[in-house]
PDB file of C-alpha atoms in Angstrom:
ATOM      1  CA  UNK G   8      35.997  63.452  31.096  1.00  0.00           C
ATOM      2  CA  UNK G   9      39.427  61.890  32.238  1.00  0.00           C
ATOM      3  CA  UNK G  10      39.736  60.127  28.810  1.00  0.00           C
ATOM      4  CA  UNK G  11      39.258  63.106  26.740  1.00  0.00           C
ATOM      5  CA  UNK G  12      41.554  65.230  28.951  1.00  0.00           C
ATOM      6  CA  UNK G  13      44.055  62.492  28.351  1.00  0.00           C
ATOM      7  CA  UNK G  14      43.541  62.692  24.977  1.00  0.00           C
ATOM      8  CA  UNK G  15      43.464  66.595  24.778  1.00  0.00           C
ATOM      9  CA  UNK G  16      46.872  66.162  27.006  1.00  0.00           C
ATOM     10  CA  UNK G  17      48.714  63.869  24.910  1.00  0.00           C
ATOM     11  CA  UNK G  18      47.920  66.166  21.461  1.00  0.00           C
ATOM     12  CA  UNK G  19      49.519  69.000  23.695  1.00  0.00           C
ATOM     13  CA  UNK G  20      52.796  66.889  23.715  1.00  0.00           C
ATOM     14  CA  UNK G  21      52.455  66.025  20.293  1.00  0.00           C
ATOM     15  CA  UNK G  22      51.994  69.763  19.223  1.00  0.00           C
ATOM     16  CA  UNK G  23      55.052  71.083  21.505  1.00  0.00           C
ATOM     17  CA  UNK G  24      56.995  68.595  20.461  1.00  0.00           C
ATOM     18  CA  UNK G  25      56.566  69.366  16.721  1.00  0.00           C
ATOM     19  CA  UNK G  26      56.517  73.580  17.331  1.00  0.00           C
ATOM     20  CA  UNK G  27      59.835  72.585  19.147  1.00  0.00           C
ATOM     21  CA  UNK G  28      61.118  70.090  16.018  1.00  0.00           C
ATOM     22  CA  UNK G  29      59.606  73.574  13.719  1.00  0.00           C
ATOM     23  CA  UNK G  30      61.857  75.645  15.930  1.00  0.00           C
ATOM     24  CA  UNK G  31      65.359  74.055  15.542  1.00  0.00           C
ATOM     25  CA  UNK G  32      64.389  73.032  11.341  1.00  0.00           C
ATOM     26  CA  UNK G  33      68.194  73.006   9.724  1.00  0.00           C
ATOM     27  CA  UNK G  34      66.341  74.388   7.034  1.00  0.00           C
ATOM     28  CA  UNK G  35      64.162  77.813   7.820  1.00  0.00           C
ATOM     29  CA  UNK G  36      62.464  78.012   4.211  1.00  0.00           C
ATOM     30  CA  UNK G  37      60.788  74.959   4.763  1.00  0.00           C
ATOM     31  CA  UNK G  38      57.713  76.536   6.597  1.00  0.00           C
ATOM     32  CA  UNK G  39      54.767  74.234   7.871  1.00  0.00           C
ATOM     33  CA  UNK G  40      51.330  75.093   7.679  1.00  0.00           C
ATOM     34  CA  UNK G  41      50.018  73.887  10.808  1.00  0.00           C
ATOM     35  CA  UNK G  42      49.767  76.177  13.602  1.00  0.00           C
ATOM     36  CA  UNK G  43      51.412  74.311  16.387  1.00  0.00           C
ATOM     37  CA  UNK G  44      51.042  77.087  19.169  1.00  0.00           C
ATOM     38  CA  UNK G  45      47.986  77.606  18.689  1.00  0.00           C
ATOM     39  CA  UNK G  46      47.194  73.761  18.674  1.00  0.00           C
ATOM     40  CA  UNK G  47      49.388  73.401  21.665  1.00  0.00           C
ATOM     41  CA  UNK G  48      47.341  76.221  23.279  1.00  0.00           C
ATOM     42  CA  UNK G  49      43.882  74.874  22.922  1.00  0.00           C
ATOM     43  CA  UNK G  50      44.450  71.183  23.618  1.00  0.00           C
ATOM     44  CA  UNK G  51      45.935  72.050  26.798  1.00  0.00           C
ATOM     45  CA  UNK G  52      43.682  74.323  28.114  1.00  0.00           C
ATOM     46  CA  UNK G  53      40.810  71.588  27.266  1.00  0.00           C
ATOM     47  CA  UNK G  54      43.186  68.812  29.222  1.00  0.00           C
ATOM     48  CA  UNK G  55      43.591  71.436  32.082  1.00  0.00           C
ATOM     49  CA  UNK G  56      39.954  71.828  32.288  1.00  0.00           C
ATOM     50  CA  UNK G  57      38.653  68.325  31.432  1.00  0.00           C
ATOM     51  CA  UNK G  58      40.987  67.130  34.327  1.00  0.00           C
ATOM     52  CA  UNK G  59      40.253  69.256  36.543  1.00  0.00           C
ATOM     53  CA  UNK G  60      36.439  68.421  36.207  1.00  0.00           C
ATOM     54  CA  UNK G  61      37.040  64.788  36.204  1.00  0.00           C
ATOM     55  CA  UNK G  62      39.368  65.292  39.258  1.00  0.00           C
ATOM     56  CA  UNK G  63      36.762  67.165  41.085  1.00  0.00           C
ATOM     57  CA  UNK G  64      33.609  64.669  40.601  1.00  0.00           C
ATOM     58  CA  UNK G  65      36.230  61.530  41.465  1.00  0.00           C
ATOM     59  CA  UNK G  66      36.953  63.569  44.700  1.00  0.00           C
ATOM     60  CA  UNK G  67      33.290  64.111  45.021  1.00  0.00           C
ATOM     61  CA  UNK G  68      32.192  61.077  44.941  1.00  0.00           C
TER      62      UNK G  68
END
């Protein structure tokens, strides 16, 4: 659980870093298609809770 919460953590960077790269675009009718919120969003509530469970059966054990 502690790998795929990494994982699910580091495509949360990699989705806020590219909603905030979308954000400051010199040019605003270039318009993505991927919905980096919403990305952002899920994979970090899955690293929240994926770490959390892995941090509570390590502090189980």
């Amino acid at each position: 659980m502690a790998l795929a919460g990494a994982i699910a953590a580091l495509i949360a960077a990699a989705a806020w870093l590219a909603d905030h790269r979308r954000m400051r675009r010199a040019d605003l009718d270039r318009v993505g298609f991927m919905p980096w919120t919403t990305v952002f969003f899920w994979s970090l509530l899955a690293a929240i809770v994926l770490l959390g469970l892995a941090a509570r059966d390590w502090l189980a054990s």
